[in-house]
Tab-separated table of C-alpha atoms in Angstrom:
chain	number	residue	atom	x	y	z
A	196	MET	CA	4.952	-7.351	-41.412
A	197	ARG	CA	2.819	-10.214	-40.098
A	198	GLN	CA	5.873	-12.348	-39.435
A	199	ALA	CA	7.581	-9.517	-37.610
A	200	SER	CA	4.569	-8.745	-35.471
A	201	ALA	CA	3.918	-12.374	-34.440
A	202	PRO	CA	6.810	-12.596	-31.925
A	203	ALA	CA	5.782	-9.235	-30.468
A	204	LYS	CA	2.213	-10.438	-29.981
A	205	THR	CA	3.438	-13.657	-28.420
A	206	ALA	CA	5.663	-11.704	-26.035
A	207	SER	CA	2.770	-9.395	-25.124
A	208	ARG	CA	0.548	-12.373	-24.354
A	209	GLN	CA	3.287	-13.876	-22.200
A	210	HIS	CA	3.680	-10.589	-20.302
A	211	ASP	CA	-0.106	-10.392	-19.887
A	212	ARG	CA	-0.168	-13.863	-18.356
A	213	GLU	CA	2.668	-12.979	-16.001
A	214	ILE	CA	1.054	-9.723	-14.949
A	215	LEU	CA	-2.372	-11.277	-14.378
A	216	ALA	CA	-0.942	-14.276	-12.508
A	217	LEU	CA	0.664	-11.932	-10.000
A	218	ALA	CA	-1.722	-8.950	-9.997
A	219	VAL	CA	-5.057	-10.752	-9.475
A	220	PRO	CA	-4.074	-12.538	-6.225
A	221	ALA	CA	-2.233	-9.381	-5.091
A	222	PHE	CA	-5.451	-7.390	-5.547
A	223	GLY	CA	-7.368	-9.902	-3.426
A	224	ALA	CA	-4.798	-9.665	-0.653
A	225	LEU	CA	-4.802	-5.850	-0.773
A	226	VAL	CA	-8.613	-5.709	-0.513
A	227	ALA	CA	-8.566	-8.152	2.437
A	228	GLU	CA	-6.344	-5.838	4.504
A	229	PRO	CA	-8.846	-2.972	5.102
A	230	LEU	CA	-11.522	-5.556	5.888
A	231	PHE	CA	-9.780	-6.101	9.229
A	232	VAL	CA	-10.656	-2.594	10.380
A	233	MET	CA	-14.138	-2.806	8.863
A	234	ALA	CA	-14.863	-6.054	10.742
A	235	ASP	CA	-13.562	-4.578	13.997
A	236	SER	CA	-15.669	-1.461	13.450
A	237	ALA	CA	-18.834	-3.460	12.797
A	238	ILE	CA	-18.339	-5.559	15.942
A	239	VAL	CA	-17.213	-2.756	18.278
A	240	GLY	CA	-19.869	-0.393	16.917
A	241	HIS	CA	-22.568	-2.368	18.744
A	242	LEU	CA	-20.826	-1.720	22.072
A	243	GLY	CA	-21.523	2.013	21.856
A	244	THR	CA	-20.441	5.264	20.222
A	245	PRO	CA	-17.519	6.005	22.626
A	246	GLN	CA	-16.060	2.536	21.973
A	247	LEU	CA	-16.360	2.934	18.235
A	248	ALA	CA	-14.797	6.396	18.377
A	249	GLY	CA	-11.948	4.994	20.489
A	250	LEU	CA	-11.378	2.280	17.919
A	251	GLY	CA	-11.316	4.930	15.181
A	252	VAL	CA	-8.622	6.967	16.946
A	253	ALA	CA	-6.471	3.907	17.732
A	254	ALA	CA	-6.886	2.418	14.251
A	255	ALA	CA	-5.779	5.698	12.647
A	256	LEU	CA	-2.597	5.667	14.744
A	257	LEU	CA	-1.891	1.976	14.082
A	258	THR	CA	-2.507	2.291	10.356
A	259	THR	CA	-0.118	5.236	10.171
A	260	ALA	CA	2.538	3.402	12.186
A	261	VAL	CA	2.400	0.335	9.954
A	262	SER	CA	2.086	2.172	6.615
A	263	VAL	CA	5.310	4.059	7.372
A	264	PHE	CA	7.111	0.695	7.266
A	265	VAL	CA	5.559	-0.547	4.020
A	266	PHE	CA	9.068	-0.320	2.566
A	267	LEU	CA	9.664	-3.666	4.282
A	268	ALA	CA	7.487	-5.247	1.595
A	269	TYR	CA	8.646	-3.080	-1.310
A	270	ALA	CA	12.409	-3.250	-0.731
A	271	THR	CA	12.301	-6.974	0.074
A	272	THR	CA	10.339	-7.742	-3.104
A	273	ALA	CA	12.905	-5.953	-5.243
A	274	ALA	CA	15.944	-7.536	-3.563
A	275	VAL	CA	14.554	-11.069	-3.533
A	276	SER	CA	13.266	-10.966	-7.140
A	277	ARG	CA	16.702	-9.845	-8.388
A	278	ARG	CA	18.314	-12.907	-6.841
A	279	VAL	CA	15.569	-15.113	-8.262
A	280	GLY	CA	16.337	-13.712	-11.705
A	281	ALA	CA	20.031	-14.404	-11.134
A	282	GLY	CA	19.164	-18.025	-10.326
A	283	ASP	CA	20.345	-17.910	-6.697
A	284	LEU	CA	17.324	-18.973	-4.618
A	285	GLN	CA	19.458	-19.548	-1.533
A	286	ALA	CA	20.635	-15.929	-1.534
A	287	ALA	CA	17.087	-14.776	-2.338
A	288	ILE	CA	15.654	-16.435	0.765
A	289	ARG	CA	18.640	-15.300	2.858
A	290	GLN	CA	17.871	-11.748	1.758
A	291	GLY	CA	14.249	-12.267	2.727
A	292	MET	CA	15.227	-13.468	6.217
A	293	ASP	CA	17.284	-10.293	6.702
A	294	GLY	CA	14.146	-8.291	5.917
A	295	ILE	CA	12.124	-10.311	8.426
A	296	TRP	CA	14.724	-9.787	11.168
A	297	LEU	CA	14.673	-6.053	10.400
A	298	ALA	CA	10.862	-6.120	10.741
A	299	LEU	CA	11.119	-7.726	14.179
A	300	LEU	CA	13.655	-5.122	15.351
A	301	LEU	CA	11.561	-2.204	14.070
A	302	GLY	CA	8.392	-3.715	15.525
A	303	ALA	CA	9.974	-4.035	18.961
A	304	GLY	CA	11.049	-0.389	18.760
A	305	VAL	CA	7.548	0.788	17.834
A	306	VAL	CA	6.014	-1.177	20.716
A	307	ALA	CA	8.512	0.393	23.143
A	308	VAL	CA	7.405	3.856	21.960
A	309	VAL	CA	3.650	3.296	21.721
A	310	LEU	CA	2.986	1.589	25.081
A	311	PRO	CA	4.049	4.509	27.323
A	312	THR	CA	2.836	7.251	24.966
A	313	ALA	CA	-0.623	5.824	24.157
A	314	PRO	CA	-2.537	8.437	26.232
A	315	TRP	CA	-0.597	11.314	24.659
A	316	LEU	CA	-1.042	9.925	21.142
A	317	SER	CA	-4.790	9.551	21.688
A	318	SER	CA	-5.133	13.126	22.905
A	319	LEU	CA	-3.015	14.294	19.935
A	320	LEU	CA	-5.727	12.967	17.632
A	321	GLY	CA	-8.397	14.788	19.621
A	322	ALA	CA	-9.874	11.926	21.666
A	323	SER	CA	-12.347	13.324	24.210
A	324	ASP	CA	-12.342	12.353	27.889
A	325	THR	CA	-15.098	9.844	27.168
A	326	VAL	CA	-13.373	8.302	24.161
A	327	ALA	CA	-9.755	8.363	25.401
A	328	PRO	CA	-9.919	5.349	27.771
A	329	TYR	CA	-11.195	3.091	24.984
A	330	ALA	CA	-8.639	4.448	22.503
A	331	VAL	CA	-5.775	3.884	24.954
A	332	THR	CA	-6.951	0.369	25.797
A	333	TYR	CA	-7.237	-0.665	22.143
A	334	LEU	CA	-3.972	1.042	21.193
A	335	ARG	CA	-1.879	-0.527	23.959
A	336	ILE	CA	-3.133	-4.044	23.316
A	337	SER	CA	-2.998	-3.771	19.529
A	338	ALA	CA	0.541	-2.368	19.693
A	339	LEU	CA	1.661	-5.802	20.855
A	340	GLY	CA	0.748	-7.086	17.406
A	341	ILE	CA	2.872	-4.533	15.512
A	342	PRO	CA	5.946	-6.807	15.281
A	343	ALA	CA	3.734	-9.483	13.730
A	344	MET	CA	2.223	-6.924	11.349
A	345	LEU	CA	5.693	-5.848	10.195
A	346	VAL	CA	6.788	-9.489	9.791
A	347	VAL	CA	3.749	-9.967	7.563
A	348	LEU	CA	4.884	-7.021	5.423
A	349	ALA	CA	8.432	-8.345	5.076
A	350	ALA	CA	7.359	-11.948	4.471
A	351	THR	CA	4.843	-10.763	1.884
A	352	GLY	CA	7.756	-9.061	0.132
A	353	VAL	CA	9.736	-12.313	0.228
A	354	LEU	CA	6.936	-14.301	-1.424
A	355	ARG	CA	6.226	-11.584	-3.990
A	356	GLY	CA	9.935	-11.597	-4.862
A	357	LEU	CA	9.677	-15.367	-5.299
A	358	GLN	CA	6.857	-14.641	-7.785
A	359	ASP	CA	4.195	-15.962	-5.384
A	360	THR	CA	1.180	-13.727	-4.722
A	361	ARG	CA	-1.249	-16.578	-4.107
A	362	THR	CA	0.066	-17.489	-0.653
A	363	PRO	CA	-0.354	-13.890	0.610
A	364	LEU	CA	-3.944	-14.003	-0.669
A	365	TYR	CA	-4.669	-17.235	1.216
A	366	VAL	CA	-3.053	-15.911	4.389
A	367	ALA	CA	-4.948	-12.607	4.161
A	368	VAL	CA	-8.316	-14.336	3.679
A	369	GLY	CA	-7.582	-16.808	6.495
A	370	GLY	CA	-6.450	-13.958	8.749
A	371	PHE	CA	-9.631	-11.977	8.060
A	372	ALA	CA	-11.820	-15.002	8.893
A	373	LEU	CA	-9.885	-15.731	12.083
A	374	ASN	CA	-9.923	-12.073	13.121
A	375	THR	CA	-13.696	-11.878	12.719
A	376	ALA	CA	-14.315	-15.092	14.654
A	377	LEU	CA	-11.969	-14.106	17.491
A	378	ASN	CA	-13.463	-10.625	17.728
A	379	ILE	CA	-16.996	-11.932	18.041
A	380	GLY	CA	-15.951	-14.555	20.573
A	381	LEU	CA	-13.846	-12.291	22.760
A	382	VAL	CA	-16.002	-9.142	22.558
A	383	TYR	CA	-19.370	-10.797	23.167
A	384	GLY	CA	-18.713	-14.406	24.177
A	385	ALA	CA	-16.006	-13.584	26.723
A	386	GLY	CA	-17.455	-10.149	27.481
A	387	LEU	CA	-14.114	-8.355	27.087
A	388	GLY	CA	-15.528	-5.418	25.147
A	389	ILE	CA	-13.119	-3.324	23.115
A	390	ALA	CA	-10.145	-5.101	24.736
A	391	GLY	CA	-11.472	-8.351	23.253
A	392	SER	CA	-11.480	-6.796	19.796
A	393	ALA	CA	-7.866	-5.705	20.236
A	394	TRP	CA	-6.758	-9.135	21.497
A	395	GLY	CA	-8.591	-10.857	18.663
A	396	THR	CA	-6.783	-8.743	16.094
A	397	VAL	CA	-3.395	-9.316	17.771
A	398	LEU	CA	-3.929	-13.091	17.801
A	399	ALA	CA	-5.011	-13.064	14.132
A	400	GLN	CA	-1.936	-11.020	13.167
A	401	CYS	CA	0.368	-13.390	15.064
A	402	ALA	CA	-1.253	-16.347	13.306
A	403	MET	CA	-0.685	-14.697	9.916
A	404	ALA	CA	2.955	-14.001	10.780
A	405	GLY	CA	3.335	-17.597	11.921
A	406	ALA	CA	1.871	-18.917	8.655
A	407	TYR	CA	4.299	-16.798	6.637
A	408	LEU	CA	7.262	-17.896	8.748
A	409	VAL	CA	6.371	-21.550	8.203
A	410	VAL	CA	6.444	-21.005	4.422
A	411	VAL	CA	9.682	-19.015	4.472
A	412	VAL	CA	11.449	-21.401	6.865
A	413	ARG	CA	10.488	-24.358	4.688
A	414	GLY	CA	11.961	-22.572	1.687
A	415	ALA	CA	15.117	-21.741	3.655
A	416	ARG	CA	15.624	-25.372	4.669
A	417	ALA	CA	14.937	-26.623	1.152
A	418	HIS	CA	17.647	-24.324	-0.254
A	419	ARG	CA	19.962	-24.499	2.775
A	420	ALA	CA	19.659	-20.799	3.533
A	421	SER	CA	20.637	-19.621	6.994
A	422	LEU	CA	17.895	-18.457	9.334
A	423	ARG	CA	20.209	-16.633	11.719
A	424	PRO	CA	20.227	-12.809	11.836
A	425	ASP	CA	23.057	-11.264	9.857
A	426	ALA	CA	24.024	-7.741	10.940
A	427	ALA	CA	25.416	-6.767	7.525
A	428	GLY	CA	22.322	-8.092	5.730
A	429	ILE	CA	19.959	-6.320	8.103
A	430	ARG	CA	21.870	-3.054	7.612
A	431	ALA	CA	21.672	-3.489	3.836
A	432	CYS	CA	17.891	-3.972	4.082
A	433	ALA	CA	17.578	-0.823	6.188
A	434	GLN	CA	19.700	1.167	3.752
A	435	ALA	CA	17.616	-0.033	0.778
A	436	GLY	CA	14.394	0.826	2.635
A	437	ALA	CA	15.442	4.306	3.835
A	438	PRO	CA	14.719	6.094	0.510
A	439	LEU	CA	11.351	4.338	0.280
A	440	LEU	CA	10.600	5.529	3.812
A	441	VAL	CA	11.223	9.110	2.634
A	442	ARG	CA	8.927	8.497	-0.340
A	443	THR	CA	6.173	7.101	1.884
A	444	LEU	CA	6.414	9.916	4.439
A	445	SER	CA	6.236	12.480	1.624
A	446	LEU	CA	3.100	10.833	0.247
A	447	ARG	CA	1.564	10.750	3.734
A	448	ALA	CA	2.353	14.467	4.056
A	449	VAL	CA	0.467	15.125	0.800
A	450	LEU	CA	-2.626	13.355	2.137
A	451	MET	CA	-2.422	15.131	5.496
A	452	ILE	CA	-2.141	18.544	3.829
A	453	ALA	CA	-5.118	17.765	1.598
A	454	THR	CA	-7.216	16.740	4.605
A	455	ALA	CA	-6.171	19.841	6.583
A	456	VAL	CA	-7.133	22.103	3.661
A	457	ALA	CA	-10.474	20.319	3.226
A	458	ALA	CA	-11.212	20.825	6.940
A	459	ARG	CA	-10.741	24.584	6.489
A	460	LEU	CA	-13.221	24.649	3.632
A	461	GLY	CA	-16.159	23.634	5.877
A	462	ASP	CA	-17.942	20.664	7.393
A	463	ALA	CA	-19.618	19.580	4.147
A	464	ASP	CA	-16.311	19.756	2.267
A	465	ILE	CA	-14.341	17.702	4.794
A	466	ALA	CA	-17.122	15.099	4.898
A	467	ALA	CA	-17.106	14.860	1.097
A	468	HIS	CA	-13.305	14.780	1.084
A	469	GLN	CA	-13.255	11.732	3.394
A	470	ILE	CA	-15.653	9.951	1.050
A	471	LEU	CA	-13.404	10.791	-1.905
A	472	LEU	CA	-10.329	9.572	-0.085
A	473	SER	CA	-12.063	6.275	0.658
A	474	LEU	CA	-12.922	5.873	-3.026
A	475	TRP	CA	-9.452	6.965	-4.119
A	476	SER	CA	-7.907	4.354	-1.814
A	477	LEU	CA	-10.196	1.634	-3.168
A	478	LEU	CA	-9.248	2.509	-6.750
A	479	ALA	CA	-5.603	2.540	-5.710
A	480	PHE	CA	-5.846	-1.130	-4.655
A	481	ALA	CA	-6.659	-2.167	-8.223
A	482	LEU	CA	-3.818	-0.113	-9.681
A	483	ASP	CA	-1.389	-1.089	-6.912
A	484	ALA	CA	-1.940	-4.765	-7.774
A	485	ILE	CA	-0.363	-4.104	-11.187
A	486	ALA	CA	2.457	-2.184	-9.477
A	487	ILE	CA	3.134	-5.200	-7.223
A	488	ALA	CA	3.358	-7.423	-10.265
A	489	GLY	CA	5.765	-4.868	-11.726
A	490	GLN	CA	8.019	-4.991	-8.661
A	491	ALA	CA	8.333	-8.755	-8.826
A	492	ILE	CA	8.679	-9.113	-12.612
A	493	ILE	CA	11.096	-6.220	-13.189
A	494	GLY	CA	13.405	-7.321	-10.378
A	495	ARG	CA	13.548	-10.821	-11.879
A	496	TYR	CA	14.372	-9.554	-15.379
A	497	LEU	CA	17.118	-7.260	-14.117
A	498	GLY	CA	18.538	-10.010	-11.921
A	499	ALA	CA	18.759	-12.130	-15.075
A	500	ALA	CA	20.488	-9.225	-16.905
A	501	ASP	CA	17.643	-9.056	-19.433
A	502	THR	CA	17.247	-5.315	-19.991
A	503	GLN	CA	15.246	-5.762	-23.187
A	504	GLY	CA	12.761	-7.967	-21.373
A	505	ALA	CA	12.549	-5.427	-18.537
A	506	LYS	CA	11.835	-2.574	-20.942
A	507	ALA	CA	9.256	-4.640	-22.852
A	508	VAL	CA	7.329	-5.662	-19.738
A	509	CYS	CA	7.530	-2.059	-18.468
A	510	ARG	CA	5.867	-0.820	-21.657
A	511	ARG	CA	3.202	-3.507	-21.409
A	512	MET	CA	2.436	-2.690	-17.769
A	513	VAL	CA	2.096	1.004	-18.608
A	514	GLN	CA	-0.496	0.002	-21.189
A	515	TRP	CA	-2.255	-2.033	-18.513
A	516	GLY	CA	-2.123	0.946	-16.146
A	517	ILE	CA	-3.648	3.297	-18.698
A	518	GLY	CA	-6.346	0.810	-19.688
A	519	SER	CA	-7.213	0.027	-16.075
A	520	GLY	CA	-7.339	3.745	-15.260
A	521	ILE	CA	-9.780	4.400	-18.126
A	522	VAL	CA	-12.016	1.531	-17.031
A	523	LEU	CA	-11.977	2.632	-13.372
A	524	GLY	CA	-12.680	6.250	-14.329
A	525	LEU	CA	-15.680	5.215	-16.415
A	526	LEU	CA	-16.956	3.033	-13.568
A	527	VAL	CA	-16.801	5.964	-11.185
A	528	ILE	CA	-18.804	8.135	-13.592
A	529	VAL	CA	-21.394	5.466	-14.356
A	530	THR	CA	-21.900	4.335	-10.745
A	531	ARG	CA	-21.860	7.733	-9.058
A	532	PRO	CA	-25.696	7.861	-8.715
A	533	LEU	CA	-25.455	4.597	-6.737
A	534	PHE	CA	-22.196	5.399	-4.973
A	535	ILE	CA	-23.014	8.772	-3.442
A	536	PRO	CA	-26.234	7.759	-1.547
A	537	LEU	CA	-24.322	4.931	0.149
A	538	PHE	CA	-22.257	7.475	2.041
A	539	THR	CA	-24.432	10.519	2.555
A	540	SER	CA	-27.932	11.936	2.274
A	541	ASP	CA	-26.833	15.473	3.116
A	542	PRO	CA	-27.530	17.756	0.094
A	543	ALA	CA	-24.572	20.009	0.991
A	544	VAL	CA	-22.160	17.065	1.036
A	545	LYS	CA	-23.605	15.769	-2.241
A	546	ASP	CA	-23.142	19.165	-3.881
A	547	ALA	CA	-19.492	19.278	-2.816
A	548	LEU	CA	-18.889	15.661	-3.734
A	549	LEU	CA	-20.273	15.395	-7.240
A	550	PRO	CA	-17.930	17.723	-9.212
A	551	ALA	CA	-14.890	16.576	-7.251
A	552	LEU	CA	-15.862	12.982	-7.982
A	553	LEU	CA	-15.653	13.726	-11.698
A	554	VAL	CA	-12.119	15.066	-11.207
A	555	VAL	CA	-11.157	11.787	-9.515
A	556	ALA	CA	-12.637	9.852	-12.445
A	557	VAL	CA	-10.808	11.911	-15.079
A	558	SER	CA	-7.468	11.497	-13.277
A	559	GLN	CA	-7.541	7.677	-13.122
A	560	PRO	CA	-5.524	7.054	-16.337
A	561	VAL	CA	-2.805	9.315	-14.900
A	562	SER	CA	-2.958	7.358	-11.646
A	563	GLY	CA	-2.622	4.133	-13.640
A	564	ILE	CA	0.661	5.309	-15.178
A	565	VAL	CA	1.961	6.565	-11.841
A	566	PHE	CA	1.258	3.351	-9.925
A	567	VAL	CA	2.782	1.153	-12.614
A	568	LEU	CA	5.976	3.179	-13.027
A	569	ASP	CA	6.274	3.472	-9.248
A	570	GLY	CA	6.213	-0.319	-9.090
A	571	VAL	CA	8.670	-0.678	-11.944
A	572	LEU	CA	11.233	1.610	-10.311
A	573	MET	CA	10.736	-0.073	-6.941
A	574	GLY	CA	11.348	-3.434	-8.567
A	575	ALA	CA	14.535	-1.992	-10.061
A	576	GLY	CA	15.658	-0.883	-6.596
A	577	ASP	CA	15.602	2.776	-7.708
A	578	GLY	CA	14.558	4.025	-4.268
A	579	PRO	CA	16.781	7.139	-4.130
A	580	TYR	CA	15.195	8.523	-7.293
A	581	LEU	CA	11.700	7.784	-6.007
A	582	ALA	CA	12.496	9.647	-2.800
A	583	ARG	CA	13.763	12.725	-4.679
A	584	ALA	CA	10.823	12.670	-7.081
A	585	MET	CA	8.293	12.484	-4.232
A	586	LEU	CA	9.969	15.327	-2.335
A	587	LEU	CA	9.744	17.444	-5.493
A	588	THR	CA	6.090	16.471	-5.847
A	589	LEU	CA	5.408	17.496	-2.241
A	590	ALA	CA	7.147	20.828	-2.863
A	591	VAL	CA	4.831	21.498	-5.841
A	592	PHE	CA	1.638	20.240	-4.192
A	593	ALA	CA	1.908	21.949	-0.811
A	594	PRO	CA	1.690	25.588	-2.017
A	595	ALA	CA	-0.949	24.688	-4.627
A	596	ALA	CA	-3.144	23.036	-1.969
A	597	LEU	CA	-2.638	25.792	0.588
A	598	LEU	CA	-3.765	28.360	-1.996
A	599	VAL	CA	-7.107	26.597	-2.503
A	600	PRO	CA	-8.980	28.549	0.228
A	601	VAL	CA	-7.622	31.778	-1.295
A	602	VAL	CA	-8.312	30.943	-4.942
A	603	GLY	CA	-11.754	29.496	-4.262
A	604	GLY	CA	-13.539	26.642	-5.941
A	605	GLY	CA	-13.805	24.551	-2.783
A	606	LEU	CA	-13.271	20.839	-2.795
A	607	THR	CA	-13.187	20.571	-6.583
A	608	THR	CA	-10.164	22.888	-6.744
A	609	LEU	CA	-8.461	20.875	-4.013
A	610	TRP	CA	-8.867	17.692	-6.016
A	611	TRP	CA	-7.524	19.435	-9.100
A	612	ALA	CA	-4.467	20.136	-6.899
A	613	MET	CA	-4.383	16.409	-6.107
A	614	THR	CA	-4.489	15.739	-9.843
A	615	LEU	CA	-1.584	18.170	-10.284
A	616	MET	CA	0.298	16.134	-7.704
A	617	MET	CA	-0.285	12.956	-9.727
A	618	LEU	CA	0.735	14.716	-12.957
A	619	VAL	CA	4.031	15.802	-11.401
A	620	ARG	CA	4.624	12.237	-10.247
A	621	MET	CA	3.809	10.950	-13.727
A	622	VAL	CA	6.246	13.327	-15.412
A	623	THR	CA	9.119	12.565	-13.010
A	624	LEU	CA	8.553	8.812	-13.279
A	625	GLN	CA	8.258	8.852	-17.072
A	626	LEU	CA	11.480	10.854	-17.386
A	627	ARG	CA	13.268	8.248	-15.315
A	628	ALA	CA	11.727	5.330	-17.195
A	629	ARG	CA	12.759	6.801	-20.568
A	630	SER	CA	16.282	7.644	-19.399
A	631	GLY	CA	17.104	3.983	-18.756
A	632	GLY	CA	18.951	4.934	-15.560
A	633	TRP	CA	16.967	2.327	-13.665
A	634	LEU	CA	18.169	-0.550	-15.860
A	635	VAL	CA	20.892	-1.744	-13.492
A	636	THR	CA	21.398	-5.502	-13.873
A	637	GLY	CA	22.770	-8.153	-11.524
A	638	ALA	CA	21.787	-10.020	-8.368
A	639	THR	CA	22.325	-6.813	-6.357
A	640	ARG	CA	21.933	-3.200	-7.361
């Protein structure tokens, strides 16, 4: 028994090292991303309330626009890691370049839409006459940085596929530092106000994209991979990303429905809901880091035609997801007396927040499984199944959430509906993982 278990323990330790080597830097890079908006908010906030409100409206639109295209990172990671596993680094980097060209094309399209429609988009989000000019100014300038933001997503996917999550961490930290310095200099030193904040962010994003391109181009030259756009390759990237786009839009719809329902429950409930969403997103970063490791590792194993290795590392990552979820849930429970006063002193908001916060804590092990299996199936290139599963989840969640005002129970009931959403996702993902239908080997799926 001891002899039989020794290889299994050795394999588990090897998987743990792989997971940690990729997940820890990925977590750092993920945490650095929202710091951009936080830094901008802190700097612009001293200009006045209308400017800060304008930044909030524009940032919400920009974040939505970019998050819709997160498939550029996910699909590229899966495709590149498969070719790495197959031992064809030239094709891996060539695949990555196709993703980067697709990012540039999509970015140019988004800019063409946002620039003329900025006033309408700002009013759509309820910007007042006082706030709208600042929102439009920030949105139009920041839109110029969208192609760079999408290139960053695609290039991040390339490096993750190459099993490198350290470089994205360094670029994210450097970008944050540059963004902060430029914002302070342009907003106050140059006296450009909110426009200076927007230009500072655009310049920082372009610098980040440039840093990634330097790394990718060096890799392409080292392995003699073409840098020219390839129409067939770009189309293949778009086709691989389309199901993940459906998945992402369905998830965004879930969050929008939840926010709309919370708003109907009352001012205290919507305020508490926003706090919960902020916490939920922060917890998601930790779990998503494991999912990113899963994307890279699973793609590599399947590219190498090692289905047993893929299944073994999948099992180990699920264990990591469950363990991380338990730890995060306990942290939420233990720190809630410190956490809640940081966000509100309103007794009504606290009353709504506390029981719902416990629901979030209890659901973290489920979230851990969901994030991990989501990453595993993305790494396997199983986008069509993920799209169908998320559409089913949306179909279950929407009526459950819309019934909350009728059933009663306030925000706590709404977050039980969110937990139901995660349970449906867990079941659909576990069924797929156990079926083995995702275990398609080879350099391409």
